[in-house]
Amino acid sequence: MFPLKDAELGAFTFFASALPNDVCGSNGLPLTPNSIKILGRFQILKTITHPRLCQYVDISRGKHERLVVVAEHCEQSLEDLLRDRKPVRYPSYLAPEVIAQGIMKSSDHTQSEKPLPSGPKSDVWSLGIILFELCVGKKLFQSLDVAERLKLLLNLGCVDDITTVLAEEHGCLDIIKEIPENILALLRKCLTFHPSKRPTPDQLLKDSVFSEISSLYPPFRKPASLFSSTLRCADLTLPEDINQLCEDENADYLAERSIEEVYYLWCLAGGDLEKELVNKEIIRSKPPICTLPIFLLEDGESFGQGRDRSFLLDDTTVTLSLCQLRNRLKDVGGEAFYPLLEDDQSNIPHSNSNNELSAAANLPLIIRERDTEYQLNRIVLFDRLLKAYPYKKPQIWKEARIDIPPLMRGLVWAALLGVEGAIQAKYDAIDKDTPIPTDRQIEVDIPRCHQYDELLSSPEGHAKFRRVLKAWVVSHPDLVYWQGLDSLCAPFLYLNFNNEALAYACMSAFIPKYLYNFFLKDNSHVIQEYLTVFSQMIAFHDPELSNHLNEIGFIPDLYAIPWFLTMFTHVFPLHKIFHLWDTLLLGNSSFPFCIGVAILQQLRDRLLSNGFNECILLFSDLPEIDIERCVRESINLFCWTPKSATYRQYAQHPKQANEINCPRSLMSCLSSDYQDAPRSDLSRDSIKLNDLKSEVSPRISAEDLIDLCDLTGPSHFKTLTKKTKSSKPKLLIVDIRNSEDFNRGHISGSINIPFVSAFTSEGEFIQCPATATLQSFKGRVVVVVGNVAKNAALFAAHLVKIKYPRVCILDGGINKLKPTGLLTVPSPQI
């Protein structure tokens, strides 16, 4: 959108016709209200941008089918100028078609034969008359009265050369003959009698006469979008001294922001559309008793009450005062509107916002999103960063880890997903019209997808849903449409309602990252592996809850498939999904496991006290979940989870060239997957799905163990994803081999609890010094190491049974570490 400049915001209101309450559609559902239809169709108007057109900003739906439109508004419009000061329309300058239209009566022609109204081509004729007068040095038709002038003009259609006839009538034929040929040709073009043959002003500018100045008036072109292959800075102009941008104390920096941003900030600062319309008496309310008719007939006709003025169309535009917003932002300095984007080499994420906002940055997210000053700074900052995308992608990541302003969310998500290139051309090239077998299922699913939202429930929203989903299905022939894909599409479509190509590109980038192979025709092996790893994550973080759910047979297959297949969009409303995905998009493909565990932990008390049937009922209508708490706990769980613990052999999607070439230093430690790291002899090995299901606790790789213990060894065994010491969770290594094998070589700092003598027949620990050490480490990461995988899995299962959290198994056992030279041998006792 263009900047506000000297324009203002205006609002006007109208009513959509109401539908009968007892009428249903062919599908048995109530008819879509007309106001929602208008709401959806209106959105396309927001995309019409031109320097000489007022910009539509927003439309909101109120009670009783009322709609309020917000648009750019100028106090003096062309209509006002025409009303206050009618243009001088001398007969001498009127085009023949205008004269003919003026003397025709409405009965002289049918509706389809109405003459074209006065327009740009009529102005070209008037321009020709003015140029003719300038060339000959005299005004035309001065000796004729009005009737004779009009008659002469209408008779010009019968002559071949109008310029010659006019010159002969005014005795200036010699002057006309001396005029250069290119000027004479221009006059003849302008004074073409029939409008259909007369050039438009745009065509006239291409005449050779204007060749020297036409370059000064380039045609308007819509600015290139952020995610396009077009160079966005091609026409960028900057002042010689950039510091001058924010030195003027009286400068109206707010006027330089886009109209959409100003309106968003106006709403945050307390702006209320309905209140503004009520104050201007555009909306009037009456007590219900006063709206009752005085007399009512049996057929329903009523008498005695005039129709309320508020229910009639009133095209009055109310100017929205920006005083409250300007007063709110009066202390915001000019430098806030022009933040300096500096490259930061620190690995610690931080904000580039002003230091004065540091206190606001620590407030709860819901408060930050309603703080006018804070949102202004965040919007300006993200706007600058996005304009430098993809060059500033690392800084977009760092700022997004603090929060994402709602106004910029759609574009920021696209940047986080790495969307770029000619996305519109790719989307347009996809055949979205030819019928395909999945059309019927898409038609069934769309009317059930987030229909509480007015925008998505509109017919226009349904049509966009249909096109985006069909484009994805057609462009991914190796995948199929599964129920839930519509829910997955909803957040992207809502945020990019007027940019289907960007919604499609975001969804196409999201699915390979978080749901790789989930939409195969036979996805059972992918789903089963995913749910097994999730079950292990529950046991890793909350063994008591895991034990209880397993005892009552309430396995993830019964409740978690809709969670992960739709990335929680099927179970949460959109406003919660936005906050959840703000963090999800910063995490890797394993982050959804932590979200799932965090949800279970919020329901923990109810789950522990319920049996199987009660749990089924609980998840059939999921209770209210605190999303902010869920996000915080998910991040904490993620930080405690070793990367290789969530390894899945079916999650290894092939890397694109731009992903392979991207320096790892630019990638967030949260977003990089374990699968992204180069494979080595210390990496996790794939195991059969049945073997994976038989293990309660997750496995971790030897390289993860080395990293977590900060062990040193040969350089070629070091992992590229090593953490700093301050971020490492403390852990304990439990070696379950017999004492002889342990003394031949073990990991430094590990304790020895032989598997064969560790537990009593009741499953309790046999007390010894080592078990006391283990108990003191309860709550920290415990890694079980052995030389027999089955024994390590059983030992870990015993620990989970007695409620030891964060228990995992070393993949490959002690044998994986023998070639590293990291095993130590105790000194012999002399």
PDB file of N, CA and C in Angstrom, residues 125-192:
ATOM      1  N   TRP A 125     -10.565  15.642 -27.995  1.00  0.00           N
ATOM      2  CA  TRP A 125     -11.142  16.596 -28.963  1.00  0.00           C
ATOM      3  C   TRP A 125     -10.956  18.026 -28.461  1.00  0.00           C
ATOM      4  N   SER A 126     -11.295  18.241 -27.167  1.00  0.00           N
ATOM      5  CA  SER A 126     -11.158  19.594 -26.602  1.00  0.00           C
ATOM      6  C   SER A 126      -9.704  20.054 -26.679  1.00  0.00           C
ATOM      7  N   LEU A 127      -8.778  19.138 -26.415  1.00  0.00           N
ATOM      8  CA  LEU A 127      -7.359  19.474 -26.521  1.00  0.00           C
ATOM      9  C   LEU A 127      -7.005  19.871 -27.958  1.00  0.00           C
ATOM     10  N   GLY A 128      -7.582  19.181 -28.948  1.00  0.00           N
ATOM     11  CA  GLY A 128      -7.323  19.509 -30.351  1.00  0.00           C
ATOM     12  C   GLY A 128      -7.788  20.908 -30.698  1.00  0.00           C
ATOM     13  N   ILE A 129      -8.961  21.317 -30.207  1.00  0.00           N
ATOM     14  CA  ILE A 129      -9.468  22.667 -30.458  1.00  0.00           C
ATOM     15  C   ILE A 129      -8.531  23.707 -29.839  1.00  0.00           C
ATOM     16  N   ILE A 130      -8.084  23.453 -28.606  1.00  0.00           N
ATOM     17  CA  ILE A 130      -7.179  24.394 -27.930  1.00  0.00           C
ATOM     18  C   ILE A 130      -5.857  24.509 -28.690  1.00  0.00           C
ATOM     19  N   LEU A 131      -5.309  23.376 -29.118  1.00  0.00           N
ATOM     20  CA  LEU A 131      -4.051  23.402 -29.881  1.00  0.00           C
ATOM     21  C   LEU A 131      -4.232  24.137 -31.216  1.00  0.00           C
ATOM     22  N   PHE A 132      -5.401  23.942 -31.850  1.00  0.00           N
ATOM     23  CA  PHE A 132      -5.674  24.625 -33.120  1.00  0.00           C
ATOM     24  C   PHE A 132      -5.676  26.142 -32.891  1.00  0.00           C
ATOM     25  N   GLU A 133      -6.316  26.588 -31.808  1.00  0.00           N
ATOM     26  CA  GLU A 133      -6.362  28.024 -31.508  1.00  0.00           C
ATOM     27  C   GLU A 133      -4.976  28.581 -31.239  1.00  0.00           C
ATOM     28  N   LEU A 134      -4.147  27.793 -30.549  1.00  0.00           N
ATOM     29  CA  LEU A 134      -2.790  28.249 -30.260  1.00  0.00           C
ATOM     30  C   LEU A 134      -1.967  28.360 -31.547  1.00  0.00           C
ATOM     31  N   CYS A 135      -2.200  27.458 -32.490  1.00  0.00           N
ATOM     32  CA  CYS A 135      -1.434  27.467 -33.730  1.00  0.00           C
ATOM     33  C   CYS A 135      -1.812  28.655 -34.628  1.00  0.00           C
ATOM     34  N   VAL A 136      -3.102  28.975 -34.679  1.00  0.00           N
ATOM     35  CA  VAL A 136      -3.552  30.048 -35.578  1.00  0.00           C
ATOM     36  C   VAL A 136      -3.609  31.397 -34.882  1.00  0.00           C
ATOM     37  N   GLY A 137      -3.553  31.374 -33.540  1.00  0.00           N
ATOM     38  CA  GLY A 137      -3.507  32.647 -32.811  1.00  0.00           C
ATOM     39  C   GLY A 137      -4.838  33.320 -32.670  1.00  0.00           C
ATOM     40  N   LYS A 138      -5.941  32.608 -32.750  1.00  0.00           N
ATOM     41  CA  LYS A 138      -7.264  33.221 -32.569  1.00  0.00           C
ATOM     42  C   LYS A 138      -8.240  32.185 -32.033  1.00  0.00           C
ATOM     43  N   LYS A 139      -9.293  32.660 -31.345  1.00  0.00           N
ATOM     44  CA  LYS A 139     -10.338  31.781 -30.840  1.00  0.00           C
ATOM     45  C   LYS A 139     -11.297  31.434 -31.969  1.00  0.00           C
ATOM     46  N   LEU A 140     -11.833  30.221 -31.910  1.00  0.00           N
ATOM     47  CA  LEU A 140     -12.734  29.748 -32.952  1.00  0.00           C
ATOM     48  C   LEU A 140     -14.183  30.091 -32.634  1.00  0.00           C
ATOM     49  N   PHE A 141     -14.989  30.203 -33.670  1.00  0.00           N
ATOM     50  CA  PHE A 141     -16.449  30.345 -33.585  1.00  0.00           C
ATOM     51  C   PHE A 141     -16.899  31.617 -32.860  1.00  0.00           C
ATOM     52  N   GLN A 142     -16.059  32.661 -32.783  1.00  0.00           N
ATOM     53  CA  GLN A 142     -16.445  33.850 -32.032  1.00  0.00           C
ATOM     54  C   GLN A 142     -17.584  34.618 -32.718  1.00  0.00           C
ATOM     55  N   SER A 143     -17.699  34.538 -34.018  1.00  0.00           N
ATOM     56  CA  SER A 143     -18.729  35.290 -34.739  1.00  0.00           C
ATOM     57  C   SER A 143     -20.054  34.548 -34.818  1.00  0.00           C
ATOM     58  N   LEU A 144     -20.110  33.336 -34.325  1.00  0.00           N
ATOM     59  CA  LEU A 144     -21.327  32.531 -34.401  1.00  0.00           C
ATOM     60  C   LEU A 144     -22.011  32.467 -33.052  1.00  0.00           C
ATOM     61  N   ASP A 145     -23.362  32.404 -33.072  1.00  0.00           N
ATOM     62  CA  ASP A 145     -24.062  32.209 -31.804  1.00  0.00           C
ATOM     63  C   ASP A 145     -23.994  30.725 -31.432  1.00  0.00           C
ATOM     64  N   VAL A 146     -24.520  30.403 -30.258  1.00  0.00           N
ATOM     65  CA  VAL A 146     -24.368  29.052 -29.720  1.00  0.00           C
ATOM     66  C   VAL A 146     -24.994  28.007 -30.635  1.00  0.00           C
ATOM     67  N   ALA A 147     -26.193  28.291 -31.143  1.00  0.00           N
ATOM     68  CA  ALA A 147     -26.885  27.314 -31.993  1.00  0.00           C
ATOM     69  C   ALA A 147     -26.083  27.035 -33.263  1.00  0.00           C
ATOM     70  N   GLU A 148     -25.530  28.087 -33.867  1.00  0.00           N
ATOM     71  CA  GLU A 148     -24.765  27.917 -35.094  1.00  0.00           C
ATOM     72  C   GLU A 148     -23.455  27.171 -34.829  1.00  0.00           C
ATOM     73  N   ARG A 149     -22.855  27.432 -33.655  1.00  0.00           N
ATOM     74  CA  ARG A 149     -21.614  26.716 -33.284  1.00  0.00           C
ATOM     75  C   ARG A 149     -21.875  25.213 -33.198  1.00  0.00           C
ATOM     76  N   LEU A 150     -22.957  24.868 -32.490  1.00  0.00           N
ATOM     77  CA  LEU A 150     -23.266  23.448 -32.302  1.00  0.00           C
ATOM     78  C   LEU A 150     -23.583  22.781 -33.630  1.00  0.00           C
ATOM     79  N   LYS A 151     -24.310  23.504 -34.498  1.00  0.00           N
ATOM     80  CA  LYS A 151     -24.661  22.954 -35.806  1.00  0.00           C
ATOM     81  C   LYS A 151     -23.408  22.706 -36.646  1.00  0.00           C
ATOM     82  N   LEU A 152     -22.462  23.661 -36.587  1.00  0.00           N
ATOM     83  CA  LEU A 152     -21.223  23.498 -37.348  1.00  0.00           C
ATOM     84  C   LEU A 152     -20.412  22.310 -36.849  1.00  0.00           C
ATOM     85  N   LEU A 153     -20.333  22.174 -35.531  1.00  0.00           N
ATOM     86  CA  LEU A 153     -19.564  21.067 -34.965  1.00  0.00           C
ATOM     87  C   LEU A 153     -20.158  19.714 -35.347  1.00  0.00           C
ATOM     88  N   LEU A 154     -21.497  19.616 -35.333  1.00  0.00           N
ATOM     89  CA  LEU A 154     -22.133  18.353 -35.671  1.00  0.00           C
ATOM     90  C   LEU A 154     -21.998  18.037 -37.159  1.00  0.00           C
ATOM     91  N   ASN A 155     -21.900  19.078 -37.993  1.00  0.00           N
ATOM     92  CA  ASN A 155     -21.767  18.856 -39.428  1.00  0.00           C
ATOM     93  C   ASN A 155     -20.349  18.504 -39.855  1.00  0.00           C
ATOM     94  N   LEU A 156     -19.385  18.587 -38.909  1.00  0.00           N
ATOM     95  CA  LEU A 156     -18.006  18.266 -39.257  1.00  0.00           C
ATOM     96  C   LEU A 156     -17.825  16.781 -39.593  1.00  0.00           C
ATOM     97  N   GLY A 157     -18.791  15.965 -39.204  1.00  0.00           N
ATOM     98  CA  GLY A 157     -18.701  14.546 -39.505  1.00  0.00           C
ATOM     99  C   GLY A 157     -18.841  14.246 -40.976  1.00  0.00           C
ATOM    100  N   CYS A 158     -19.287  15.226 -41.754  1.00  0.00           N
ATOM    101  CA  CYS A 158     -19.502  15.005 -43.176  1.00  0.00           C
ATOM    102  C   CYS A 158     -18.302  15.412 -44.031  1.00  0.00           C
ATOM    103  N   VAL A 159     -17.248  15.943 -43.406  1.00  0.00           N
ATOM    104  CA  VAL A 159     -16.089  16.419 -44.161  1.00  0.00           C
ATOM    105  C   VAL A 159     -14.935  15.452 -43.992  1.00  0.00           C
ATOM    106  N   ASP A 160     -13.976  15.539 -44.921  1.00  0.00           N
ATOM    107  CA  ASP A 160     -12.826  14.629 -44.896  1.00  0.00           C
ATOM    108  C   ASP A 160     -11.710  15.150 -44.000  1.00  0.00           C
ATOM    109  N   ASP A 161     -11.432  16.454 -44.079  1.00  0.00           N
ATOM    110  CA  ASP A 161     -10.315  17.029 -43.317  1.00  0.00           C
ATOM    111  C   ASP A 161     -10.854  18.166 -42.460  1.00  0.00           C
ATOM    112  N   ILE A 162     -11.072  17.905 -41.194  1.00  0.00           N
ATOM    113  CA  ILE A 162     -11.679  18.877 -40.288  1.00  0.00           C
ATOM    114  C   ILE A 162     -10.773  20.088 -40.102  1.00  0.00           C
ATOM    115  N   THR A 163      -9.470  19.886 -40.002  1.00  0.00           N
ATOM    116  CA  THR A 163      -8.551  21.009 -39.777  1.00  0.00           C
ATOM    117  C   THR A 163      -8.597  21.998 -40.952  1.00  0.00           C
ATOM    118  N   THR A 164      -8.672  21.489 -42.165  1.00  0.00           N
ATOM    119  CA  THR A 164      -8.734  22.362 -43.336  1.00  0.00           C
ATOM    120  C   THR A 164     -10.039  23.148 -43.357  1.00  0.00           C
ATOM    121  N   VAL A 165     -11.167  22.500 -43.044  1.00  0.00           N
ATOM    122  CA  VAL A 165     -12.468  23.166 -43.021  1.00  0.00           C
ATOM    123  C   VAL A 165     -12.490  24.277 -41.979  1.00  0.00           C
ATOM    124  N   LEU A 166     -11.971  23.972 -40.777  1.00  0.00           N
ATOM    125  CA  LEU A 166     -11.934  24.984 -39.719  1.00  0.00           C
ATOM    126  C   LEU A 166     -11.047  26.160 -40.119  1.00  0.00           C
ATOM    127  N   ALA A 167      -9.937  25.881 -40.787  1.00  0.00           N
ATOM    128  CA  ALA A 167      -9.034  26.958 -41.228  1.00  0.00           C
ATOM    129  C   ALA A 167      -9.712  27.832 -42.276  1.00  0.00           C
ATOM    130  N   GLU A 168     -10.440  27.207 -43.205  1.00  0.00           N
ATOM    131  CA  GLU A 168     -11.134  27.983 -44.225  1.00  0.00           C
ATOM    132  C   GLU A 168     -12.237  28.838 -43.616  1.00  0.00           C
ATOM    133  N   GLU A 169     -12.969  28.292 -42.609  1.00  0.00           N
ATOM    134  CA  GLU A 169     -14.045  29.037 -41.957  1.00  0.00           C
ATOM    135  C   GLU A 169     -13.511  30.271 -41.247  1.00  0.00           C
ATOM    136  N   HIS A 170     -12.274  30.224 -40.765  1.00  0.00           N
ATOM    137  CA  HIS A 170     -11.718  31.326 -39.966  1.00  0.00           C
ATOM    138  C   HIS A 170     -10.632  32.092 -40.723  1.00  0.00           C
ATOM    139  N   GLY A 171     -10.466  31.837 -42.015  1.00  0.00           N
ATOM    140  CA  GLY A 171      -9.551  32.587 -42.838  1.00  0.00           C
ATOM    141  C   GLY A 171      -8.089  32.466 -42.454  1.00  0.00           C
ATOM    142  N   CYS A 172      -7.686  31.301 -42.057  1.00  0.00           N
ATOM    143  CA  CYS A 172      -6.290  31.108 -41.640  1.00  0.00           C
ATOM    144  C   CYS A 172      -5.681  29.888 -42.322  1.00  0.00           C
ATOM    145  N   LEU A 173      -6.068  29.639 -43.559  1.00  0.00           N
ATOM    146  CA  LEU A 173      -5.573  28.469 -44.283  1.00  0.00           C
ATOM    147  C   LEU A 173      -4.072  28.568 -44.550  1.00  0.00           C
ATOM    148  N   ASP A 174      -3.582  29.808 -44.797  1.00  0.00           N
ATOM    149  CA  ASP A 174      -2.155  29.996 -45.042  1.00  0.00           C
ATOM    150  C   ASP A 174      -1.330  29.644 -43.804  1.00  0.00           C
ATOM    151  N   ILE A 175      -1.864  29.981 -42.623  1.00  0.00           N
ATOM    152  CA  ILE A 175      -1.146  29.668 -41.370  1.00  0.00           C
ATOM    153  C   ILE A 175      -1.065  28.158 -41.164  1.00  0.00           C
ATOM    154  N   ILE A 176      -2.147  27.492 -41.450  1.00  0.00           N
ATOM    155  CA  ILE A 176      -2.188  26.040 -41.264  1.00  0.00           C
ATOM    156  C   ILE A 176      -1.177  25.354 -42.178  1.00  0.00           C
ATOM    157  N   LYS A 177      -1.041  25.867 -43.408  1.00  0.00           N
ATOM    158  CA  LYS A 177      -0.114  25.248 -44.348  1.00  0.00           C
ATOM    159  C   LYS A 177       1.339  25.365 -43.899  1.00  0.00           C
ATOM    160  N   GLU A 178       1.652  26.386 -43.069  1.00  0.00           N
ATOM    161  CA  GLU A 178       3.020  26.596 -42.594  1.00  0.00           C
ATOM    162  C   GLU A 178       3.342  25.789 -41.333  1.00  0.00           C
ATOM    163  N   ILE A 179       2.324  25.177 -40.732  1.00  0.00           N
ATOM    164  CA  ILE A 179       2.530  24.379 -39.513  1.00  0.00           C
ATOM    165  C   ILE A 179       3.310  23.115 -39.864  1.00  0.00           C
ATOM    166  N   PRO A 180       4.294  22.728 -39.034  1.00  0.00           N
ATOM    167  CA  PRO A 180       5.051  21.487 -39.318  1.00  0.00           C
ATOM    168  C   PRO A 180       4.117  20.281 -39.472  1.00  0.00           C
ATOM    169  N   GLU A 181       4.533  19.354 -40.289  1.00  0.00           N
ATOM    170  CA  GLU A 181       3.693  18.218 -40.612  1.00  0.00           C
ATOM    171  C   GLU A 181       3.350  17.375 -39.382  1.00  0.00           C
ATOM    172  N   ASN A 182       4.319  17.218 -38.448  1.00  0.00           N
ATOM    173  CA  ASN A 182       4.036  16.388 -37.254  1.00  0.00           C
ATOM    174  C   ASN A 182       2.986  17.037 -36.357  1.00  0.00           C
ATOM    175  N   ILE A 183       2.989  18.406 -36.281  1.00  0.00           N
ATOM    176  CA  ILE A 183       1.964  19.097 -35.488  1.00  0.00           C
ATOM    177  C   ILE A 183       0.611  18.968 -36.166  1.00  0.00           C
ATOM    178  N   LEU A 184       0.596  19.093 -37.483  1.00  0.00           N
ATOM    179  CA  LEU A 184      -0.654  18.967 -38.229  1.00  0.00           C
ATOM    180  C   LEU A 184      -1.241  17.558 -38.081  1.00  0.00           C
ATOM    181  N   ALA A 185      -0.355  16.558 -38.102  1.00  0.00           N
ATOM    182  CA  ALA A 185      -0.828  15.179 -37.910  1.00  0.00           C
ATOM    183  C   ALA A 185      -1.424  14.999 -36.521  1.00  0.00           C
ATOM    184  N   LEU A 186      -0.829  15.654 -35.519  1.00  0.00           N
ATOM    185  CA  LEU A 186      -1.360  15.582 -34.150  1.00  0.00           C
ATOM    186  C   LEU A 186      -2.742  16.222 -34.081  1.00  0.00           C
ATOM    187  N   LEU A 187      -2.912  17.375 -34.746  1.00  0.00           N
ATOM    188  CA  LEU A 187      -4.213  18.044 -34.745  1.00  0.00           C
ATOM    189  C   LEU A 187      -5.274  17.149 -35.388  1.00  0.00           C
ATOM    190  N   ARG A 188      -4.909  16.499 -36.480  1.00  0.00           N
ATOM    191  CA  ARG A 188      -5.870  15.637 -37.167  1.00  0.00           C
ATOM    192  C   ARG A 188      -6.270  14.445 -36.295  1.00  0.00           C
ATOM    193  N   LYS A 189      -5.306  13.924 -35.524  1.00  0.00           N
ATOM    194  CA  LYS A 189      -5.633  12.826 -34.606  1.00  0.00           C
ATOM    195  C   LYS A 189      -6.619  13.290 -33.539  1.00  0.00           C
ATOM    196  N   CYS A 190      -6.352  14.462 -32.970  1.00  0.00           N
ATOM    197  CA  CYS A 190      -7.227  14.970 -31.908  1.00  0.00           C
ATOM    198  C   CYS A 190      -8.618  15.298 -32.443  1.00  0.00           C
ATOM    199  N   LEU A 191      -8.685  15.851 -33.670  1.00  0.00           N
ATOM    200  CA  LEU A 191      -9.955  16.291 -34.228  1.00  0.00           C
ATOM    201  C   LEU A 191     -10.550  15.220 -35.140  1.00  0.00           C
ATOM    202  N   THR A 192     -10.440  13.973 -34.707  1.00  0.00           N
ATOM    203  CA  THR A 192     -11.125  12.865 -35.388  1.00  0.00           C
ATOM    204  C   THR A 192     -12.569  12.845 -34.927  1.00  0.00           C
TER     205      THR A 192
END
